[in-house]
Short mmCIF file of C-alpha atoms in Angstrom, two decimals:
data_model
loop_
_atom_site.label_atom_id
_atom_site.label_comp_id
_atom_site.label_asym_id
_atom_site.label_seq_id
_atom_site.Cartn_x
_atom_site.Cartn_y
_atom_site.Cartn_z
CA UNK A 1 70.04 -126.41 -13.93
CA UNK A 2 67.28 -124.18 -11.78
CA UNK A 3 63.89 -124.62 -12.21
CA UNK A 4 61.66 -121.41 -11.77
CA UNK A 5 59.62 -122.75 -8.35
CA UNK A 6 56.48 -121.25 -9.79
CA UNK A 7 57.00 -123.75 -12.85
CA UNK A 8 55.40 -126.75 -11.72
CA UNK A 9 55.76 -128.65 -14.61
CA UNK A 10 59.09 -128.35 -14.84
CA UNK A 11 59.03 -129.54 -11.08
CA UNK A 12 57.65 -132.40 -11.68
CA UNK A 13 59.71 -133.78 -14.45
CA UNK A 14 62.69 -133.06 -12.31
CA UNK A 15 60.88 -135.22 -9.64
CA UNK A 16 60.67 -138.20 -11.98
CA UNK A 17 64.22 -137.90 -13.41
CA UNK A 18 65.47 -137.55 -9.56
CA UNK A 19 63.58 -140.53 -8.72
CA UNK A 20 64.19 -142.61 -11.87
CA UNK A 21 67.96 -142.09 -10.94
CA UNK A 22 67.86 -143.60 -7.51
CA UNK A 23 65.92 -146.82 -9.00
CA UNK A 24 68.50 -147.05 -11.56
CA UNK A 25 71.39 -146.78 -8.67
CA UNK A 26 69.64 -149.15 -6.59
CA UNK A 27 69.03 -152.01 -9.01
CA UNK A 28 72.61 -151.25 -10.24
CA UNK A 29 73.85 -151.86 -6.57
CA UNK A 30 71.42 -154.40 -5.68
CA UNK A 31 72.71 -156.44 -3.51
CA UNK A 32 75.28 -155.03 -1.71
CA UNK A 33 75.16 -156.58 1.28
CA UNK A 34 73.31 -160.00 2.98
CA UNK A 35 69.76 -161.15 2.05
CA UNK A 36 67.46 -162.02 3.82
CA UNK A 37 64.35 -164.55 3.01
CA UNK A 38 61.66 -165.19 5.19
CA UNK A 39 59.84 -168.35 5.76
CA UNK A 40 57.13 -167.93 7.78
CA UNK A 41 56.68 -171.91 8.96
CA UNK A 42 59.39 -173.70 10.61
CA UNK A 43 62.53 -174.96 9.96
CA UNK A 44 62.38 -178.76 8.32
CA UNK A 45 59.16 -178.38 6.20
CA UNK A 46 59.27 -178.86 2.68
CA UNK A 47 58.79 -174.68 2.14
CA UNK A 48 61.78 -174.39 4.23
CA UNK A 49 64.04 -177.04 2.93
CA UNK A 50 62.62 -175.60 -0.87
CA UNK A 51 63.31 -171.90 0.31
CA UNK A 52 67.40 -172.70 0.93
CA UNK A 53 67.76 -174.55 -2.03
CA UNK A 54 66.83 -171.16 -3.55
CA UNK A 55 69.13 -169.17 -1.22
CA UNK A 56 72.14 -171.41 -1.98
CA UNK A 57 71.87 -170.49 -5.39
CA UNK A 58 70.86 -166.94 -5.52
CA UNK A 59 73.93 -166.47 -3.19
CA UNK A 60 76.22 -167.98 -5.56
CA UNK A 61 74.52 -165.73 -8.47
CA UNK A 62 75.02 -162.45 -6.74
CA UNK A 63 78.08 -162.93 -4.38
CA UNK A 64 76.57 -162.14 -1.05
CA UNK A 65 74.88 -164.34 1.70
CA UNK A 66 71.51 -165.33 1.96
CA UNK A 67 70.00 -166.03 4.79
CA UNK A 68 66.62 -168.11 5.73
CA UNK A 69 64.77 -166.42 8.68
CA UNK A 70 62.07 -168.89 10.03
CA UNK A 71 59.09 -166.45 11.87
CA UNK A 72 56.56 -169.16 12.36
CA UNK A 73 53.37 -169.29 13.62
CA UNK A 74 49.53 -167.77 12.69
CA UNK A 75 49.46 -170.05 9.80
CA UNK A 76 52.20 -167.82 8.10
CA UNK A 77 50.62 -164.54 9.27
CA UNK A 78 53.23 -163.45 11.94
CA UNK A 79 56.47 -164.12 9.21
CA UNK A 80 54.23 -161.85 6.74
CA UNK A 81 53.55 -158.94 8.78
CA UNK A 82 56.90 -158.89 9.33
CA UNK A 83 58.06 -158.73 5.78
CA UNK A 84 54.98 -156.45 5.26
CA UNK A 85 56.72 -154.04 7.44
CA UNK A 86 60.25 -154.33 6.51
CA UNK A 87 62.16 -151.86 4.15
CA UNK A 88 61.34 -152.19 0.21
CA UNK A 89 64.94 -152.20 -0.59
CA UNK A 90 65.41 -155.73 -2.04
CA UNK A 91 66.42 -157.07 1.12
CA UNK A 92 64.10 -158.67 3.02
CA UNK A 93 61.95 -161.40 1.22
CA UNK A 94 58.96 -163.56 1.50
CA UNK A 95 58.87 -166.96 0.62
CA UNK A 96 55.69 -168.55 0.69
CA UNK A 97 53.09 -171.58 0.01
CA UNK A 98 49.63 -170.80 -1.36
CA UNK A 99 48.02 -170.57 2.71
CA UNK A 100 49.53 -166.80 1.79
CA UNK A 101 45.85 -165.36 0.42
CA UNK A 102 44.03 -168.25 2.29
CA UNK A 103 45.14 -167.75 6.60
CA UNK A 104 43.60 -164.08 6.46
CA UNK A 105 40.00 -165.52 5.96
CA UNK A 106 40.28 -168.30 8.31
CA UNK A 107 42.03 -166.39 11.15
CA UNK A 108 40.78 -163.21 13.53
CA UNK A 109 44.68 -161.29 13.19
CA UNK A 110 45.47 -159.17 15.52
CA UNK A 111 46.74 -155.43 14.79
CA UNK A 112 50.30 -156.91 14.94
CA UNK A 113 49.77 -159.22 12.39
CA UNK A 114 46.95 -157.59 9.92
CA UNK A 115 47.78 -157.59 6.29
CA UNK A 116 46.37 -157.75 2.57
CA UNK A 117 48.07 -159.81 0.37
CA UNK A 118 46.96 -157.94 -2.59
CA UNK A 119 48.42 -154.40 -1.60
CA UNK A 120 51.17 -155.03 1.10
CA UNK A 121 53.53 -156.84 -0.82
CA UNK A 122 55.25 -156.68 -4.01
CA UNK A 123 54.92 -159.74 -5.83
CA UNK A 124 58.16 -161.25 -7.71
CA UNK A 125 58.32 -165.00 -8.82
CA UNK A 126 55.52 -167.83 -8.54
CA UNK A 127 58.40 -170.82 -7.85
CA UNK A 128 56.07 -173.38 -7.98
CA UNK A 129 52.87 -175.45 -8.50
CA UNK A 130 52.35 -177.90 -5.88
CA UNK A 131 49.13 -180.82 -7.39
CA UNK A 132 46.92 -181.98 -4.83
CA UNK A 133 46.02 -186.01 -4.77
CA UNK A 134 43.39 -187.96 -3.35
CA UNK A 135 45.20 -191.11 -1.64
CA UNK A 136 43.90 -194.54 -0.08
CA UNK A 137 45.07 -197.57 0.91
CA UNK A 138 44.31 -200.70 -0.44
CA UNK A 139 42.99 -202.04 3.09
CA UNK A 140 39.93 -199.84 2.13
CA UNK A 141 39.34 -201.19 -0.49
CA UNK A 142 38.54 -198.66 -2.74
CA UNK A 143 40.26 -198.37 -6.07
CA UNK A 144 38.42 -195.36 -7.72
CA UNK A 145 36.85 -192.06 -7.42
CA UNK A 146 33.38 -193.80 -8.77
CA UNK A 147 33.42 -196.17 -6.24
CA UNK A 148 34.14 -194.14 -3.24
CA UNK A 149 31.40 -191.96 -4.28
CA UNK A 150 28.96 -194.98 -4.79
CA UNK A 151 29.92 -195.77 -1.33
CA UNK A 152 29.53 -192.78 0.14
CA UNK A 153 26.02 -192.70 -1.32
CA UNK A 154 25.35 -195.88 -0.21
CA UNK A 155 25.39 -194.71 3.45
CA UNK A 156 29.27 -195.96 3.99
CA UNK A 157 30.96 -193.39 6.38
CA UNK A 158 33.82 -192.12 4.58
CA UNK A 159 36.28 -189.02 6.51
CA UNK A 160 39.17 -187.24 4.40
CA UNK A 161 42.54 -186.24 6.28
CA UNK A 162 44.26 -182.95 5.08
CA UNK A 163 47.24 -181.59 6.47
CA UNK A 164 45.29 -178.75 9.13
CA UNK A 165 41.53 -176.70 8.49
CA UNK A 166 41.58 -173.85 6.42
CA UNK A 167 44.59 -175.35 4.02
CA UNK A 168 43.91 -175.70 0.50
CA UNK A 169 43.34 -179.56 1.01
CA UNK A 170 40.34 -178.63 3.07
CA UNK A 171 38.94 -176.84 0.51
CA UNK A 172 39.41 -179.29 -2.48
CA UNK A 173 38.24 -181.84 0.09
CA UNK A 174 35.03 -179.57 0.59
CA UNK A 175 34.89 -178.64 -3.43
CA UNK A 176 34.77 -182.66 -4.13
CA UNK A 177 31.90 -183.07 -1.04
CA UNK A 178 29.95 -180.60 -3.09
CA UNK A 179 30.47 -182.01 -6.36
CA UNK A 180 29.92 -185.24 -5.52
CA UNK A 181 26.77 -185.15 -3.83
CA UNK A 182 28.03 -186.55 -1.10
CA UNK A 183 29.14 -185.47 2.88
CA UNK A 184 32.66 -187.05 3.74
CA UNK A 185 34.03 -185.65 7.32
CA UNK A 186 36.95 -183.51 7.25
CA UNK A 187 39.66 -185.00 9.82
CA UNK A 188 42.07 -182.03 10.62
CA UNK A 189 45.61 -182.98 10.97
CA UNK A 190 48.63 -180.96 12.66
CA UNK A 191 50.83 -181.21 9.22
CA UNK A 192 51.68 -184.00 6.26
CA UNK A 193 53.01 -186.88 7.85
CA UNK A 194 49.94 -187.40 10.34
CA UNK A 195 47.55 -187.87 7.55
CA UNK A 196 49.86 -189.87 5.46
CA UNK A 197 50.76 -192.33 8.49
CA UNK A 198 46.74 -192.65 9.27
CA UNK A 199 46.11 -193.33 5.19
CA UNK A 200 48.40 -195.96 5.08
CA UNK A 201 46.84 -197.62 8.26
CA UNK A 202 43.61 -197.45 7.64
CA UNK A 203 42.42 -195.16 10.28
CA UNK A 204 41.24 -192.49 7.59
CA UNK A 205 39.49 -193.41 4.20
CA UNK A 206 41.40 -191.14 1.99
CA UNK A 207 43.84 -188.27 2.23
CA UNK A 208 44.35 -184.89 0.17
CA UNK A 209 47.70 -184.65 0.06
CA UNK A 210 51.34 -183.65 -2.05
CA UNK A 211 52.34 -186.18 -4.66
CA UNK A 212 56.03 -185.22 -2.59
CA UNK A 213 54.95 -187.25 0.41
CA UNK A 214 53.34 -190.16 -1.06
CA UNK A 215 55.57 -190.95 -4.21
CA UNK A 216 57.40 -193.77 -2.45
CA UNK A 217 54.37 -195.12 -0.97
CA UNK A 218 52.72 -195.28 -4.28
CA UNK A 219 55.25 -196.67 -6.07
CA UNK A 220 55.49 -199.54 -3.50
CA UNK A 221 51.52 -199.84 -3.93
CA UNK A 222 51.05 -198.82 -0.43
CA UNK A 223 49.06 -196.59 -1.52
CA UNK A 224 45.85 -195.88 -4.38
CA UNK A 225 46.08 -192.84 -5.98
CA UNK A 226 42.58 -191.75 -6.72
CA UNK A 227 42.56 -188.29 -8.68
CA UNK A 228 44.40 -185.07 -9.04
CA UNK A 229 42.68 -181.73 -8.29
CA UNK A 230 44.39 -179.91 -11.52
CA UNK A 231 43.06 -178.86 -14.68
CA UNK A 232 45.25 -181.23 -16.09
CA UNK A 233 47.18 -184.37 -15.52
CA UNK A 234 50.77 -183.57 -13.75
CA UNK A 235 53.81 -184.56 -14.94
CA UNK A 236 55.03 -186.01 -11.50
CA UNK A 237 51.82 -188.67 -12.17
CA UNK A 238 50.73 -188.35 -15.33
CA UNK A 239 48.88 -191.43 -14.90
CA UNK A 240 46.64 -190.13 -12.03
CA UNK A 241 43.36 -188.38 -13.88
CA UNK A 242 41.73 -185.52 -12.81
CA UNK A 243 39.06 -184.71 -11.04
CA UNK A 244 37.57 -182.94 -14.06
CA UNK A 245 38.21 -185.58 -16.14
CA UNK A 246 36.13 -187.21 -13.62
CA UNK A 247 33.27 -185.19 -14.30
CA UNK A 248 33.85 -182.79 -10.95
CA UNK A 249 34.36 -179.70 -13.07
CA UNK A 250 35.11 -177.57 -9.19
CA UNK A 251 37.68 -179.70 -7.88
CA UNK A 252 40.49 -177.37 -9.09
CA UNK A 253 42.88 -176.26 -6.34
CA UNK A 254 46.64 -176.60 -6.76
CA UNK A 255 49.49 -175.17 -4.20
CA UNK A 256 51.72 -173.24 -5.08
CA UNK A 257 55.21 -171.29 -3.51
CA UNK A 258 56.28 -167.87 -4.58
CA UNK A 259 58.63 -165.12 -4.05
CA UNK A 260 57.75 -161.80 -2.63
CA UNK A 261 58.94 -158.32 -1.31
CA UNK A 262 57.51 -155.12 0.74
CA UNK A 263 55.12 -153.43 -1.75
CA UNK A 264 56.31 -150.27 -3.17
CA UNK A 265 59.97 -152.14 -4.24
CA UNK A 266 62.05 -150.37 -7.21
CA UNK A 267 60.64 -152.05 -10.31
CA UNK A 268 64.14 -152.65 -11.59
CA UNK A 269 65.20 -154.53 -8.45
CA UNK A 270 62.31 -156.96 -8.85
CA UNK A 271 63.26 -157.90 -12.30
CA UNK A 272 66.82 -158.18 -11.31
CA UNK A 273 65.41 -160.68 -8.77
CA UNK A 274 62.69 -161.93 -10.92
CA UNK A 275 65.61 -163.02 -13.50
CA UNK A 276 67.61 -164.34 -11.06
CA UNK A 277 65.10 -166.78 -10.04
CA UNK A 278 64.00 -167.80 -13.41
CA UNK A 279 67.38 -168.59 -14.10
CA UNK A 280 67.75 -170.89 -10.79
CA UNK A 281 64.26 -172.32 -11.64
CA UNK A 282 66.10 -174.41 -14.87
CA UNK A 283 69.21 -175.13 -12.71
CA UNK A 284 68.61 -179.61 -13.60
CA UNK A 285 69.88 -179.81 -9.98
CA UNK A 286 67.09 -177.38 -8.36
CA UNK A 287 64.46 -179.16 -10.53
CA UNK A 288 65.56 -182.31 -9.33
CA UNK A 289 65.09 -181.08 -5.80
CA UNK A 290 61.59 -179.43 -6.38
CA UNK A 291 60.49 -182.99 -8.03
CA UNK A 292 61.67 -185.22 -4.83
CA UNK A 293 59.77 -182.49 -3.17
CA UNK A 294 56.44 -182.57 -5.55
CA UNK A 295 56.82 -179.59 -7.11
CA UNK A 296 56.30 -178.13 -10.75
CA UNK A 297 58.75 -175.21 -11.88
CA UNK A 298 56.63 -172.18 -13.27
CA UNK A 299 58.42 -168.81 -13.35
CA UNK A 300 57.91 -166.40 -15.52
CA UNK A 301 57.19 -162.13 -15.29
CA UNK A 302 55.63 -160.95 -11.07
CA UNK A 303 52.55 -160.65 -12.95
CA UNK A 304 52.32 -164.51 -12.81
CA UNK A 305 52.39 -164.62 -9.07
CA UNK A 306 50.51 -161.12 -8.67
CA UNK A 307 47.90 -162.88 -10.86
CA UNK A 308 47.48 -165.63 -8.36
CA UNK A 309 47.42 -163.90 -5.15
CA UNK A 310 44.70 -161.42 -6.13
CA UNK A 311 42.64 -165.06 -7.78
CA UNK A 312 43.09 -167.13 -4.75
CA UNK A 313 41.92 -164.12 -2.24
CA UNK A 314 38.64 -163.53 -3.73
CA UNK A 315 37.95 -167.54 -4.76
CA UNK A 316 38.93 -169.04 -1.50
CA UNK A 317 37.76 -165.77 0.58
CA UNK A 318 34.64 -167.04 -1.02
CA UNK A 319 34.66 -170.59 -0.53
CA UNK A 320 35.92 -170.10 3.33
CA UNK A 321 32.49 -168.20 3.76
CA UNK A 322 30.94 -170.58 1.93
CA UNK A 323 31.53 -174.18 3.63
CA UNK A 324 32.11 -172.23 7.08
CA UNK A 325 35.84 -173.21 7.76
CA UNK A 326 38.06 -171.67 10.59
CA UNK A 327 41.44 -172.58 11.80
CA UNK A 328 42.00 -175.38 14.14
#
């Protein structure tokens, strides 16, 4: 059929059909060859070894390899430029923790690696939510929020370890200094295991850390758990109260992971990866997995995840300016 040129109407509508066509044709092809997800930390971590439990499966869904590309480095900024910049075709993905809105307030990026979170990328799946826990050890003898507040109060010094500055430990750690009334140090740490080693021996007070790396040491009462910065109680320690519970109605910061693309991706291939992912995400196997790791399955439409990126960028963009915290 010709449409008159002077007809612009008409034009248009033949634009949309055109373009509806090739999104139908892509999602209907989609994937056709290797995918590949990016993990923007290195190789070992527990968003890594998460990240290709996910591949394995979504490669047995859909027939075709997928591959875990580890671009570390900037706090996760250099791996999401690069997906930033990659083709919105379905096949090149992000997989991220919650740093994700966080690293672009705490680091100076260069051009290379500039980016907003909110309008770069395409969100798809929010994989899961990651509780935070205050930890001691018994050597410290502290056995409850109250108390290590009274202390604090009381003149004792008192320092909190958290997995590196600018990480959403920091900020629960600074969120629980205001609440409290009180002015423990922040003691930076290059990762997990630093902080949990110097918990256990006494060289820190307390810890903000993943219920992943401290179930084992809990359960052998090596260490106290103290609180959970959550609305409410976690199943992985439903025993451990919150913090709000606790009467510190700001100390609400979870993690979380989540899946995303390029922005500008065909809507229909995001909700043929969206459904592949819910699917995976009630695999009794991957579950398994995510709880050894200390993580919560969520799920659900990219709104979810788009919902929490744009939260997280303007309430920790906030708080960063707020309590002053930079990268190590």
């Amino acid at each position: 059929m010709l449409f008159h040129p002077r007809n612009p109407a008409r034009a248009a509508a033949a634009a949309v059909l055109s373009l509806c066509a090739v999104t139908a044709a892509m999602a209907q092809s989609w994937p056709s060859k290797p995918i590949t997800i990016v993990v923007a930390y290195p190789a070992g971590g527990d968003t890594d070894a998460i990240a290709r439990t996910y591949a394995e499966k979504l490669s047995q869904r859909t027939g075709q390899p997928v591959l875990i590309d580890n671009r570390p480095g900037a706090s996760g900024m250099i791996g999401n430029a690069w997906v930033a910049k990659a083709p919105a075709d379905g096949y090149t993905l992000l997989f991220t923790p919650s740093t994700f809105p966080i690293a672009q307030h705490v680091l100076k990026a260069g051009p290379g690696v500039a980016h907003d979170v909110v309008k770069d990328f395409t969100p798809i799946v929010k994989t899961g939510n990651i509780p935070l826990l205050l930890v001691t050890a018994p050597v410290t003898g502290i056995r409850s929020v109250a108390q290590l507040v009274a202390g604090a109060k009381a003149g004792k010094a008192l320092s909190y370890g958290t997995p590196g500055a600018g990480s959403p430990m920091h900020i629960a750690g600074e969120l629980f200094n205001k609440d409290a009334g009180i002015a423990a140090t922040h003691a930076p740490y290059r990762g997990v295991a630093p902080v949990v080693n110097d918990v256990l021996g006494g060289h820190v007070a307390v810890g903000w850390i993943t219920p992943g790396a401290v179930a084992s040491h809990i359960a052998a009462g090596k260490l106290v758990p103290l609180g959970v910065a959550e609305r409410q109680r976690t199943k992985l320690m439903p025993e451990v109260p919150t913090f709000i519970e606790l009467g510190f109605k700001d100390v609400d910061v979870s993690a979380w992971m989540g899946l995303l693309g390029p922005k500008a991706m065909p809507p229909d291939v995001v909700q043929a990866i969206n459904r592949h992912f819910n699917e995976i995400l009630k695999m009794p196997d991957v579950q398994a997995r995510m709880a050894a790791l200390g993580i919560e399955p969520v799920g659900g439409a990219p709104a979810v995840l788009a919902q929490q990126i744009s939260d997280d960028d303007q309430r920790f963009g906030r708080l960063v300016r707020e309590f002053g915290i930079r990268a190590d």
